[in-house]
Amino acid sequence: MKHPFLKPLACSLPLAFSLMSGSVLAKDMLMVAYADPEDSIFGKAATAFSEKLTEVSGGAMNCMLFPNGTLGSINEIPAMLQQGTCDVTLIVTSSLMDLCPEVGVFDLPFLFNGYEDARTTINGPVGEALASKIEEQSMHVGSWLTMGFRETTSSKPISSMADLKGLKIRIQSNEVHQDIFNALGASPTVISFSELYTAMEQGTVDAQENPYVNIYSNTYYEVQKYLVETNHVFQVATLLISKQTYDELTDEQKSWVDTAAAYAADVEWQATIEDNEKAKQGCIDAGMQFVTIDHNEMLNATKGVYDKYADRYGELLKLMGK
């Protein structure tokens, strides 16, 4: 139920700096910053967190929302949480690897069979272990989130795994992702997200990989013909709370925040499933040719990636029962 008077506020950058330049923000108002738009999956989760916190606290705690990177970039916000100058963020785990390399385990290929398998596993012992590691970096895991499976688009025809051979595919700067596509016979190339559309348009790369929501929202269907459901990596994310902020809360306030974080996760996982499906259909409606290829064949081809990272992620994989 939404509070009739207190609503989440989306603040501008000037207001953000004015808030930060004064006294320490009272802990009845949490600053929630994230890099995505308000209508994104993370935006929906941030709004859900804010509204639930207001509801369960009877209006005693509220949030100010800073979408679109207005408070800081995706690379800056974790440091702000560590310093206590931002209270809450929603962020993919791949953006936390410099602070907590162990979360890289989620970048291994074909780790989960589906959303239910992923959520059950992530919220089990492995999630607890990784939350403890993240806590050492002065950030508290409020709940685990997701962006769904990463898929592939291409300007060249793809009908089987054999068509991946030599494919020039853009990847983010991620060692495991590079190993995955090398194992599949492709030619991975690191290009910044902001330059990706132009790189595809100019033919610098033939392909790229992202969740469906990113593919559709960035109109890659304008420069890519084939939409390939590879499901090669399941993108995990998290709702993080500044440990400094969390430790200052009373036990009652912590219970309110915990409840709001759990509710935001429920909203976010469902939104991820629904929005990715809508985005997939949107790409098809825009003229992309939808293709599925044998995931088991791809899994077998990438088993060597697990061997390479056995020493680094072996204990975490055991906690997942893998």
PDB file of C-alpha atoms in Angstrom:
ATOM      1  CA  MET A   1       0.000   0.000   0.000  1.00  0.00           C
ATOM      2  CA  LYS A   2       1.392   3.396  -0.966  1.00  0.00           C
ATOM      3  CA  HIS A   3       1.511   6.076   1.728  1.00  0.00           C
ATOM      4  CA  PRO A   4      -0.962   8.811   0.736  1.00  0.00           C
ATOM      5  CA  PHE A   5       1.385  11.713   1.522  1.00  0.00           C
ATOM      6  CA  LEU A   6       4.970  10.474   1.551  1.00  0.00           C
ATOM      7  CA  LYS A   7       6.262   9.431  -1.852  1.00  0.00           C
ATOM      8  CA  PRO A   8       9.750   8.503  -3.047  1.00  0.00           C
ATOM      9  CA  LEU A   9      11.555  11.538  -4.406  1.00  0.00           C
ATOM     10  CA  ALA A  10      13.707  11.505  -7.525  1.00  0.00           C
ATOM     11  CA  CYS A  11      16.311  14.200  -6.930  1.00  0.00           C
ATOM     12  CA  SER A  12      18.369  16.289  -9.293  1.00  0.00           C
ATOM     13  CA  LEU A  13      22.152  16.478  -9.141  1.00  0.00           C
ATOM     14  CA  PRO A  14      22.198  20.004  -7.626  1.00  0.00           C
ATOM     15  CA  LEU A  15      19.866  18.870  -4.859  1.00  0.00           C
ATOM     16  CA  ALA A  16      22.037  15.826  -4.280  1.00  0.00           C
ATOM     17  CA  PHE A  17      25.101  17.978  -3.745  1.00  0.00           C
ATOM     18  CA  SER A  18      23.210  20.369  -1.495  1.00  0.00           C
ATOM     19  CA  LEU A  19      22.118  17.479   0.666  1.00  0.00           C
ATOM     20  CA  MET A  20      25.639  16.113   0.855  1.00  0.00           C
ATOM     21  CA  SER A  21      27.221  19.485   1.633  1.00  0.00           C
ATOM     22  CA  GLY A  22      25.215  20.007   4.811  1.00  0.00           C
ATOM     23  CA  SER A  23      25.054  17.983   7.971  1.00  0.00           C
ATOM     24  CA  VAL A  24      24.922  14.197   7.905  1.00  0.00           C
ATOM     25  CA  LEU A  25      21.594  13.072   6.479  1.00  0.00           C
ATOM     26  CA  ALA A  26      19.213  11.936   9.223  1.00  0.00           C
ATOM     27  CA  LYS A  27      18.595   8.191   9.122  1.00  0.00           C
ATOM     28  CA  ASP A  28      14.881   8.702   8.773  1.00  0.00           C
ATOM     29  CA  MET A  29      15.664   9.542   5.128  1.00  0.00           C
ATOM     30  CA  LEU A  30      17.783   7.190   2.997  1.00  0.00           C
ATOM     31  CA  MET A  31      19.497   8.219  -0.217  1.00  0.00           C
ATOM     32  CA  VAL A  32      18.993   5.536  -2.886  1.00  0.00           C
ATOM     33  CA  ALA A  33      21.180   5.972  -5.977  1.00  0.00           C
ATOM     34  CA  TYR A  34      21.441   3.827  -9.101  1.00  0.00           C
ATOM     35  CA  ALA A  35      22.633   4.189 -12.688  1.00  0.00           C
ATOM     36  CA  ASP A  36      19.451   3.122 -14.519  1.00  0.00           C
ATOM     37  CA  PRO A  37      16.302   5.050 -15.513  1.00  0.00           C
ATOM     38  CA  GLU A  38      13.286   5.261 -13.221  1.00  0.00           C
ATOM     39  CA  ASP A  39      11.238   2.913 -15.426  1.00  0.00           C
ATOM     40  CA  SER A  40      13.987   0.250 -15.526  1.00  0.00           C
ATOM     41  CA  ILE A  41      14.011  -2.987 -13.551  1.00  0.00           C
ATOM     42  CA  PHE A  42      16.243  -1.407 -10.920  1.00  0.00           C
ATOM     43  CA  GLY A  43      14.026   1.668 -10.930  1.00  0.00           C
ATOM     44  CA  LYS A  44      10.986  -0.459 -10.128  1.00  0.00           C
ATOM     45  CA  ALA A  45      12.885  -2.173  -7.324  1.00  0.00           C
ATOM     46  CA  ALA A  46      14.083   1.138  -5.868  1.00  0.00           C
ATOM     47  CA  THR A  47      10.524   2.470  -5.852  1.00  0.00           C
ATOM     48  CA  ALA A  48       9.291  -0.752  -4.231  1.00  0.00           C
ATOM     49  CA  PHE A  49      11.976  -0.477  -1.534  1.00  0.00           C
ATOM     50  CA  SER A  50      11.069   3.142  -0.846  1.00  0.00           C
ATOM     51  CA  GLU A  51       7.320   2.594  -0.700  1.00  0.00           C
ATOM     52  CA  LYS A  52       7.589  -0.516   1.484  1.00  0.00           C
ATOM     53  CA  LEU A  53       9.981   1.237   3.886  1.00  0.00           C
ATOM     54  CA  THR A  54       7.532   4.119   4.282  1.00  0.00           C
ATOM     55  CA  GLU A  55       4.667   1.665   4.776  1.00  0.00           C
ATOM     56  CA  VAL A  56       6.244  -0.657   7.362  1.00  0.00           C
ATOM     57  CA  SER A  57       7.729   2.241   9.335  1.00  0.00           C
ATOM     58  CA  GLY A  58       4.435   4.146   9.389  1.00  0.00           C
ATOM     59  CA  GLY A  59       6.170   7.048   7.671  1.00  0.00           C
ATOM     60  CA  ALA A  60       9.053   7.174  10.161  1.00  0.00           C
ATOM     61  CA  MET A  61      11.570   6.284   7.414  1.00  0.00           C
ATOM     62  CA  ASN A  62      11.509   7.396   3.799  1.00  0.00           C
ATOM     63  CA  CYS A  63      13.784   7.526   0.765  1.00  0.00           C
ATOM     64  CA  MET A  64      15.060   9.989  -1.773  1.00  0.00           C
ATOM     65  CA  LEU A  65      15.684   8.316  -5.127  1.00  0.00           C
ATOM     66  CA  PHE A  66      18.522   9.335  -7.443  1.00  0.00           C
ATOM     67  CA  PRO A  67      18.127   7.444 -10.754  1.00  0.00           C
ATOM     68  CA  ASN A  68      20.141   7.856 -13.969  1.00  0.00           C
ATOM     69  CA  GLY A  69      23.471   8.191 -12.184  1.00  0.00           C
ATOM     70  CA  THR A  70      22.551  11.669 -10.908  1.00  0.00           C
ATOM     71  CA  LEU A  71      24.331  11.094  -7.590  1.00  0.00           C
ATOM     72  CA  GLY A  72      27.275   9.200  -9.066  1.00  0.00           C
ATOM     73  CA  SER A  73      28.248   6.767 -11.785  1.00  0.00           C
ATOM     74  CA  ILE A  74      28.008   2.997 -11.480  1.00  0.00           C
ATOM     75  CA  ASN A  75      31.731   2.985 -10.669  1.00  0.00           C
ATOM     76  CA  GLU A  76      31.490   5.777  -8.075  1.00  0.00           C
ATOM     77  CA  ILE A  77      28.477   4.712  -6.008  1.00  0.00           C
ATOM     78  CA  PRO A  78      30.099   1.706  -4.228  1.00  0.00           C
ATOM     79  CA  ALA A  79      32.796   4.027  -2.848  1.00  0.00           C
ATOM     80  CA  MET A  80      30.068   6.417  -1.702  1.00  0.00           C
ATOM     81  CA  LEU A  81      28.404   3.574   0.180  1.00  0.00           C
ATOM     82  CA  GLN A  82      31.720   2.700   1.809  1.00  0.00           C
ATOM     83  CA  GLN A  83      32.121   6.317   2.906  1.00  0.00           C
ATOM     84  CA  GLY A  84      28.522   6.646   4.072  1.00  0.00           C
ATOM     85  CA  THR A  85      27.741   9.495   1.643  1.00  0.00           C
ATOM     86  CA  CYS A  86      25.101   7.322  -0.048  1.00  0.00           C
ATOM     87  CA  ASP A  87      22.873   4.853   1.772  1.00  0.00           C
ATOM     88  CA  VAL A  88      21.508   2.360  -0.772  1.00  0.00           C
ATOM     89  CA  THR A  89      22.190   1.246  -4.324  1.00  0.00           C
ATOM     90  CA  LEU A  90      21.118  -1.441  -6.785  1.00  0.00           C
ATOM     91  CA  ILE A  91      24.000  -2.775  -8.840  1.00  0.00           C
ATOM     92  CA  VAL A  92      25.122  -5.811 -10.852  1.00  0.00           C
ATOM     93  CA  THR A  93      27.758  -7.955  -9.173  1.00  0.00           C
ATOM     94  CA  SER A  94      30.132  -7.613 -12.139  1.00  0.00           C
ATOM     95  CA  SER A  95      30.559  -3.968 -11.084  1.00  0.00           C
ATOM     96  CA  LEU A  96      31.745  -5.076  -7.637  1.00  0.00           C
ATOM     97  CA  MET A  97      34.561  -7.374  -8.699  1.00  0.00           C
ATOM     98  CA  ASP A  98      37.316  -4.877  -7.894  1.00  0.00           C
ATOM     99  CA  LEU A  99      36.027  -4.746  -4.318  1.00  0.00           C
ATOM    100  CA  CYS A 100      34.931  -8.376  -3.983  1.00  0.00           C
ATOM    101  CA  PRO A 101      36.508 -10.634  -6.634  1.00  0.00           C
ATOM    102  CA  GLU A 102      34.609 -13.640  -5.300  1.00  0.00           C
ATOM    103  CA  VAL A 103      31.334 -12.438  -6.881  1.00  0.00           C
ATOM    104  CA  GLY A 104      32.931 -13.308 -10.221  1.00  0.00           C
ATOM    105  CA  VAL A 105      31.700 -16.844  -9.637  1.00  0.00           C
ATOM    106  CA  PHE A 106      28.343 -15.714 -11.036  1.00  0.00           C
ATOM    107  CA  ASP A 107      29.962 -15.015 -14.417  1.00  0.00           C
ATOM    108  CA  LEU A 108      30.682 -18.702 -15.022  1.00  0.00           C
ATOM    109  CA  PRO A 109      28.740 -20.113 -17.987  1.00  0.00           C
ATOM    110  CA  PHE A 110      25.436 -21.969 -17.708  1.00  0.00           C
ATOM    111  CA  LEU A 111      25.537 -21.847 -13.915  1.00  0.00           C
ATOM    112  CA  PHE A 112      21.748 -22.025 -13.443  1.00  0.00           C
ATOM    113  CA  ASN A 113      18.916 -23.857 -15.193  1.00  0.00           C
ATOM    114  CA  GLY A 114      16.411 -21.044 -14.794  1.00  0.00           C
ATOM    115  CA  TYR A 115      15.172 -18.234 -12.569  1.00  0.00           C
ATOM    116  CA  GLU A 116      13.864 -20.481  -9.799  1.00  0.00           C
ATOM    117  CA  ASP A 117      17.082 -22.481  -9.649  1.00  0.00           C
ATOM    118  CA  ALA A 118      19.117 -19.270  -9.630  1.00  0.00           C
ATOM    119  CA  ARG A 119      17.164 -17.545  -6.880  1.00  0.00           C
ATOM    120  CA  THR A 120      17.050 -20.578  -4.618  1.00  0.00           C
ATOM    121  CA  THR A 121      20.788 -21.116  -5.008  1.00  0.00           C
ATOM    122  CA  ILE A 122      21.818 -17.472  -4.634  1.00  0.00           C
ATOM    123  CA  ASN A 123      19.728 -17.071  -1.480  1.00  0.00           C
ATOM    124  CA  GLY A 124      21.384 -20.151   0.030  1.00  0.00           C
ATOM    125  CA  PRO A 125      24.837 -20.722   1.568  1.00  0.00           C
ATOM    126  CA  VAL A 126      26.718 -19.159  -1.356  1.00  0.00           C
ATOM    127  CA  GLY A 127      24.781 -15.917  -0.946  1.00  0.00           C
ATOM    128  CA  GLU A 128      25.540 -15.868   2.763  1.00  0.00           C
ATOM    129  CA  ALA A 129      29.242 -16.447   2.098  1.00  0.00           C
ATOM    130  CA  LEU A 130      29.429 -13.693  -0.503  1.00  0.00           C
ATOM    131  CA  ALA A 131      27.418 -11.299   1.663  1.00  0.00           C
ATOM    132  CA  SER A 132      30.042 -11.767   4.378  1.00  0.00           C
ATOM    133  CA  LYS A 133      32.808 -10.965   1.885  1.00  0.00           C
ATOM    134  CA  ILE A 134      30.980  -7.831   0.725  1.00  0.00           C
ATOM    135  CA  GLU A 135      30.413  -6.827   4.365  1.00  0.00           C
ATOM    136  CA  GLU A 136      34.202  -6.690   4.745  1.00  0.00           C
ATOM    137  CA  GLN A 137      34.114  -3.857   2.192  1.00  0.00           C
ATOM    138  CA  SER A 138      31.751  -1.777   4.362  1.00  0.00           C
ATOM    139  CA  MET A 139      28.631  -2.694   2.378  1.00  0.00           C
ATOM    140  CA  HIS A 140      25.664  -4.720   3.604  1.00  0.00           C
ATOM    141  CA  VAL A 141      23.709  -6.978   1.239  1.00  0.00           C
ATOM    142  CA  GLY A 142      20.046  -6.169   1.717  1.00  0.00           C
ATOM    143  CA  SER A 143      18.882  -8.673  -0.896  1.00  0.00           C
ATOM    144  CA  TRP A 144      20.017 -10.440  -4.052  1.00  0.00           C
ATOM    145  CA  LEU A 145      18.634  -9.261  -7.390  1.00  0.00           C
ATOM    146  CA  THR A 146      19.080 -10.159 -11.067  1.00  0.00           C
ATOM    147  CA  MET A 147      19.028  -8.796 -14.609  1.00  0.00           C
ATOM    148  CA  GLY A 148      18.309 -12.224 -16.065  1.00  0.00           C
ATOM    149  CA  PHE A 149      20.153 -14.220 -18.686  1.00  0.00           C
ATOM    150  CA  ARG A 150      22.601 -12.615 -21.080  1.00  0.00           C
ATOM    151  CA  GLU A 151      21.763 -13.271 -24.741  1.00  0.00           C
ATOM    152  CA  THR A 152      23.498 -12.681 -28.058  1.00  0.00           C
ATOM    153  CA  THR A 153      22.667 -10.543 -31.081  1.00  0.00           C
ATOM    154  CA  SER A 154      24.434 -10.688 -34.432  1.00  0.00           C
ATOM    155  CA  SER A 155      24.482  -9.055 -37.833  1.00  0.00           C
ATOM    156  CA  LYS A 156      25.573 -12.395 -39.301  1.00  0.00           C
ATOM    157  CA  PRO A 157      23.334 -15.478 -39.564  1.00  0.00           C
ATOM    158  CA  ILE A 158      23.540 -17.886 -36.635  1.00  0.00           C
ATOM    159  CA  SER A 159      21.722 -21.206 -36.666  1.00  0.00           C
ATOM    160  CA  SER A 160      24.060 -23.362 -34.583  1.00  0.00           C
ATOM    161  CA  MET A 161      27.107 -23.157 -32.354  1.00  0.00           C
ATOM    162  CA  ALA A 162      29.301 -23.670 -35.425  1.00  0.00           C
ATOM    163  CA  ASP A 163      28.263 -20.203 -36.623  1.00  0.00           C
ATOM    164  CA  LEU A 164      29.935 -18.652 -33.568  1.00  0.00           C
ATOM    165  CA  LYS A 165      33.343 -19.582 -34.963  1.00  0.00           C
ATOM    166  CA  GLY A 166      35.312 -16.413 -35.662  1.00  0.00           C
ATOM    167  CA  LEU A 167      32.354 -14.169 -34.793  1.00  0.00           C
ATOM    168  CA  LYS A 168      33.613 -10.745 -33.694  1.00  0.00           C
ATOM    169  CA  ILE A 169      31.592 -10.202 -30.534  1.00  0.00           C
ATOM    170  CA  ARG A 170      31.719  -7.276 -28.163  1.00  0.00           C
ATOM    171  CA  ILE A 171      32.016  -8.182 -24.480  1.00  0.00           C
ATOM    172  CA  GLN A 172      32.386  -6.102 -21.359  1.00  0.00           C
ATOM    173  CA  SER A 173      35.765  -6.036 -19.651  1.00  0.00           C
ATOM    174  CA  ASN A 174      35.398  -9.409 -17.960  1.00  0.00           C
ATOM    175  CA  GLU A 175      38.006 -12.161 -17.972  1.00  0.00           C
ATOM    176  CA  VAL A 176      35.515 -14.999 -17.580  1.00  0.00           C
ATOM    177  CA  HIS A 177      33.303 -13.734 -20.415  1.00  0.00           C
ATOM    178  CA  GLN A 178      36.353 -13.568 -22.658  1.00  0.00           C
ATOM    179  CA  ASP A 179      37.181 -17.181 -21.809  1.00  0.00           C
ATOM    180  CA  ILE A 180      33.594 -18.250 -22.527  1.00  0.00           C
ATOM    181  CA  PHE A 181      33.553 -16.854 -26.037  1.00  0.00           C
ATOM    182  CA  ASN A 182      37.073 -18.018 -26.772  1.00  0.00           C
ATOM    183  CA  ALA A 183      35.927 -21.519 -25.808  1.00  0.00           C
ATOM    184  CA  LEU A 184      32.975 -21.149 -28.186  1.00  0.00           C
ATOM    185  CA  GLY A 185      35.352 -20.239 -31.008  1.00  0.00           C
ATOM    186  CA  ALA A 186      34.280 -16.597 -31.243  1.00  0.00           C
ATOM    187  CA  SER A 187      36.567 -13.576 -31.295  1.00  0.00           C
ATOM    188  CA  PRO A 188      35.667 -11.467 -28.205  1.00  0.00           C
ATOM    189  CA  THR A 189      36.519  -7.765 -28.199  1.00  0.00           C
ATOM    190  CA  VAL A 190      36.191  -5.351 -25.270  1.00  0.00           C
ATOM    191  CA  ILE A 191      34.343  -2.155 -26.218  1.00  0.00           C
ATOM    192  CA  SER A 192      32.747   0.317 -23.822  1.00  0.00           C
ATOM    193  CA  PHE A 193      28.966   0.194 -23.548  1.00  0.00           C
ATOM    194  CA  SER A 194      28.645   3.805 -24.731  1.00  0.00           C
ATOM    195  CA  GLU A 195      30.494   2.985 -27.972  1.00  0.00           C
ATOM    196  CA  LEU A 196      28.767  -0.327 -28.683  1.00  0.00           C
ATOM    197  CA  TYR A 197      25.931   0.865 -30.944  1.00  0.00           C
ATOM    198  CA  THR A 198      28.354   2.725 -33.208  1.00  0.00           C
ATOM    199  CA  ALA A 199      30.718  -0.259 -33.268  1.00  0.00           C
ATOM    200  CA  MET A 200      27.913  -2.507 -34.509  1.00  0.00           C
ATOM    201  CA  GLU A 201      26.636   0.091 -36.946  1.00  0.00           C
ATOM    202  CA  GLN A 202      30.100   0.497 -38.479  1.00  0.00           C
ATOM    203  CA  GLY A 203      30.845  -3.240 -38.495  1.00  0.00           C
ATOM    204  CA  THR A 204      33.710  -3.019 -35.999  1.00  0.00           C
ATOM    205  CA  VAL A 205      32.041  -6.001 -34.319  1.00  0.00           C
ATOM    206  CA  ASP A 206      29.511  -8.499 -35.675  1.00  0.00           C
ATOM    207  CA  ALA A 207      27.753  -9.234 -32.410  1.00  0.00           C
ATOM    208  CA  GLN A 208      27.250  -8.387 -28.740  1.00  0.00           C
ATOM    209  CA  GLU A 209      25.714  -9.954 -25.617  1.00  0.00           C
ATOM    210  CA  ASN A 210      23.365  -8.445 -23.032  1.00  0.00           C
ATOM    211  CA  PRO A 211      20.077  -9.170 -21.268  1.00  0.00           C
ATOM    212  CA  TYR A 212      17.029  -8.703 -23.487  1.00  0.00           C
ATOM    213  CA  VAL A 213      16.041  -5.507 -21.644  1.00  0.00           C
ATOM    214  CA  ASN A 214      19.332  -3.843 -22.579  1.00  0.00           C
ATOM    215  CA  ILE A 215      19.141  -5.072 -26.169  1.00  0.00           C
ATOM    216  CA  TYR A 216      15.664  -3.600 -26.634  1.00  0.00           C
ATOM    217  CA  SER A 217      16.068  -0.354 -24.679  1.00  0.00           C
ATOM    218  CA  ASN A 218      19.233   0.500 -26.616  1.00  0.00           C
ATOM    219  CA  THR A 219      17.516  -0.296 -29.971  1.00  0.00           C
ATOM    220  CA  TYR A 220      20.165  -2.784 -31.065  1.00  0.00           C
ATOM    221  CA  TYR A 221      17.508  -4.233 -33.360  1.00  0.00           C
ATOM    222  CA  GLU A 222      18.294  -1.293 -35.639  1.00  0.00           C
ATOM    223  CA  VAL A 223      21.815  -2.590 -36.332  1.00  0.00           C
ATOM    224  CA  GLN A 224      21.519  -6.322 -35.585  1.00  0.00           C
ATOM    225  CA  LYS A 225      19.424  -8.862 -37.488  1.00  0.00           C
ATOM    226  CA  TYR A 226      19.626 -12.019 -35.353  1.00  0.00           C
ATOM    227  CA  LEU A 227      18.454 -12.467 -31.761  1.00  0.00           C
ATOM    228  CA  VAL A 228      20.086 -15.602 -30.346  1.00  0.00           C
ATOM    229  CA  GLU A 229      18.896 -17.078 -27.036  1.00  0.00           C
ATOM    230  CA  THR A 230      22.214 -18.296 -25.675  1.00  0.00           C
ATOM    231  CA  ASN A 231      21.506 -17.953 -21.917  1.00  0.00           C
ATOM    232  CA  HIS A 232      25.274 -18.196 -21.453  1.00  0.00           C
ATOM    233  CA  VAL A 233      25.526 -16.126 -18.244  1.00  0.00           C
ATOM    234  CA  PHE A 234      22.950 -15.347 -15.558  1.00  0.00           C
ATOM    235  CA  GLN A 235      23.405 -11.718 -14.463  1.00  0.00           C
ATOM    236  CA  VAL A 236      23.240 -11.435 -10.675  1.00  0.00           C
ATOM    237  CA  ALA A 237      22.775  -8.103  -8.898  1.00  0.00           C
ATOM    238  CA  THR A 238      22.262  -6.878  -5.361  1.00  0.00           C
ATOM    239  CA  LEU A 239      20.567  -4.210  -3.272  1.00  0.00           C
ATOM    240  CA  LEU A 240      23.412  -2.842  -1.177  1.00  0.00           C
ATOM    241  CA  ILE A 241      23.217  -0.719   1.960  1.00  0.00           C
ATOM    242  CA  SER A 242      26.085   1.303   3.361  1.00  0.00           C
ATOM    243  CA  LYS A 243      27.385  -0.635   6.371  1.00  0.00           C
ATOM    244  CA  GLN A 244      27.961   2.676   8.116  1.00  0.00           C
ATOM    245  CA  THR A 245      24.305   3.541   7.598  1.00  0.00           C
ATOM    246  CA  TYR A 246      23.033   0.089   8.545  1.00  0.00           C
ATOM    247  CA  ASP A 247      25.095  -0.066  11.734  1.00  0.00           C
ATOM    248  CA  GLU A 248      23.693   3.278  12.873  1.00  0.00           C
ATOM    249  CA  LEU A 249      20.101   2.057  12.640  1.00  0.00           C
ATOM    250  CA  THR A 250      18.142   0.874  15.645  1.00  0.00           C
ATOM    251  CA  ASP A 251      17.042  -2.754  15.679  1.00  0.00           C
ATOM    252  CA  GLU A 252      13.531  -1.645  14.742  1.00  0.00           C
ATOM    253  CA  GLN A 253      14.841   0.430  11.837  1.00  0.00           C
ATOM    254  CA  LYS A 254      16.949  -2.506  10.653  1.00  0.00           C
ATOM    255  CA  SER A 255      13.846  -4.712  10.631  1.00  0.00           C
ATOM    256  CA  TRP A 256      12.029  -2.122   8.505  1.00  0.00           C
ATOM    257  CA  VAL A 257      14.942  -1.902   6.059  1.00  0.00           C
ATOM    258  CA  ASP A 258      15.282  -5.698   5.909  1.00  0.00           C
ATOM    259  CA  THR A 259      11.573  -6.060   5.137  1.00  0.00           C
ATOM    260  CA  ALA A 260      11.755  -3.390   2.433  1.00  0.00           C
ATOM    261  CA  ALA A 261      14.840  -4.983   0.856  1.00  0.00           C
ATOM    262  CA  ALA A 262      13.176  -8.411   0.740  1.00  0.00           C
ATOM    263  CA  TYR A 263      10.047  -6.923  -0.808  1.00  0.00           C
ATOM    264  CA  ALA A 264      12.115  -5.025  -3.392  1.00  0.00           C
ATOM    265  CA  ALA A 265      13.775  -8.307  -4.365  1.00  0.00           C
ATOM    266  CA  ASP A 266      10.389  -9.975  -4.928  1.00  0.00           C
ATOM    267  CA  VAL A 267       9.304  -7.078  -7.135  1.00  0.00           C
ATOM    268  CA  GLU A 268      12.639  -6.978  -8.975  1.00  0.00           C
ATOM    269  CA  TRP A 269      12.834 -10.704  -9.812  1.00  0.00           C
ATOM    270  CA  GLN A 270       9.293 -10.685 -11.169  1.00  0.00           C
ATOM    271  CA  ALA A 271       9.944  -7.488 -13.131  1.00  0.00           C
ATOM    272  CA  THR A 272      13.100  -9.026 -14.584  1.00  0.00           C
ATOM    273  CA  ILE A 273      11.195 -12.058 -15.869  1.00  0.00           C
ATOM    274  CA  GLU A 274       8.345  -9.993 -17.299  1.00  0.00           C
ATOM    275  CA  ASP A 275      10.413  -7.142 -18.735  1.00  0.00           C
ATOM    276  CA  ASN A 276      12.927  -9.444 -20.403  1.00  0.00           C
ATOM    277  CA  GLU A 277      10.086 -11.359 -22.044  1.00  0.00           C
ATOM    278  CA  LYS A 278       8.495  -8.116 -23.237  1.00  0.00           C
ATOM    279  CA  ALA A 279      11.852  -6.888 -24.531  1.00  0.00           C
ATOM    280  CA  LYS A 280      12.446 -10.164 -26.358  1.00  0.00           C
ATOM    281  CA  GLN A 281       9.085  -9.879 -28.078  1.00  0.00           C
ATOM    282  CA  GLY A 282       9.735  -6.213 -28.793  1.00  0.00           C
ATOM    283  CA  CYS A 283      12.947  -7.109 -30.611  1.00  0.00           C
ATOM    284  CA  ILE A 284      11.121  -9.743 -32.653  1.00  0.00           C
ATOM    285  CA  ASP A 285       8.310  -7.302 -33.474  1.00  0.00           C
ATOM    286  CA  ALA A 286      10.967  -4.808 -34.595  1.00  0.00           C
ATOM    287  CA  GLY A 287      12.149  -7.323 -37.195  1.00  0.00           C
ATOM    288  CA  MET A 288      14.847  -9.385 -35.509  1.00  0.00           C
ATOM    289  CA  GLN A 289      15.016 -13.079 -36.383  1.00  0.00           C
ATOM    290  CA  PHE A 290      14.795 -15.184 -33.212  1.00  0.00           C
ATOM    291  CA  VAL A 291      17.154 -18.152 -32.988  1.00  0.00           C
ATOM    292  CA  THR A 292      17.748 -20.841 -30.385  1.00  0.00           C
ATOM    293  CA  ILE A 293      20.845 -23.021 -30.308  1.00  0.00           C
ATOM    294  CA  ASP A 294      21.749 -26.092 -28.274  1.00  0.00           C
ATOM    295  CA  HIS A 295      22.670 -24.943 -24.755  1.00  0.00           C
ATOM    296  CA  ASN A 296      24.013 -28.364 -23.800  1.00  0.00           C
ATOM    297  CA  GLU A 297      26.418 -28.228 -26.710  1.00  0.00           C
ATOM    298  CA  MET A 298      27.561 -24.798 -25.571  1.00  0.00           C
ATOM    299  CA  LEU A 299      27.913 -26.019 -21.984  1.00  0.00           C
ATOM    300  CA  ASN A 300      30.119 -28.900 -23.069  1.00  0.00           C
ATOM    301  CA  ALA A 301      32.265 -26.523 -25.109  1.00  0.00           C
ATOM    302  CA  THR A 302      32.810 -24.242 -22.102  1.00  0.00           C
ATOM    303  CA  LYS A 303      33.613 -26.862 -19.444  1.00  0.00           C
ATOM    304  CA  GLY A 304      37.255 -25.842 -19.675  1.00  0.00           C
ATOM    305  CA  VAL A 305      36.294 -22.444 -18.220  1.00  0.00           C
ATOM    306  CA  TYR A 306      35.305 -24.203 -14.987  1.00  0.00           C
ATOM    307  CA  ASP A 307      38.617 -26.041 -14.957  1.00  0.00           C
ATOM    308  CA  LYS A 308      40.529 -22.778 -15.324  1.00  0.00           C
ATOM    309  CA  TYR A 309      38.762 -21.159 -12.363  1.00  0.00           C
ATOM    310  CA  ALA A 310      38.527 -24.222 -10.105  1.00  0.00           C
ATOM    311  CA  ASP A 311      41.054 -22.858  -7.613  1.00  0.00           C
ATOM    312  CA  ARG A 312      39.421 -19.418  -7.500  1.00  0.00           C
ATOM    313  CA  TYR A 313      35.765 -20.419  -7.260  1.00  0.00           C
ATOM    314  CA  GLY A 314      35.801 -24.086  -6.289  1.00  0.00           C
ATOM    315  CA  GLU A 315      34.637 -23.621  -2.696  1.00  0.00           C
ATOM    316  CA  LEU A 316      31.813 -21.321  -3.754  1.00  0.00           C
ATOM    317  CA  LEU A 317      30.707 -23.813  -6.403  1.00  0.00           C
ATOM    318  CA  LYS A 318      30.580 -26.513  -3.712  1.00  0.00           C
ATOM    319  CA  LEU A 319      28.267 -24.280  -1.684  1.00  0.00           C
ATOM    320  CA  MET A 320      26.000 -24.141  -4.748  1.00  0.00           C
ATOM    321  CA  GLY A 321      26.084 -27.899  -5.106  1.00  0.00           C
ATOM    322  CA  LYS A 322      27.794 -27.584  -8.500  1.00  0.00           C
TER     323      LYS A 322
END
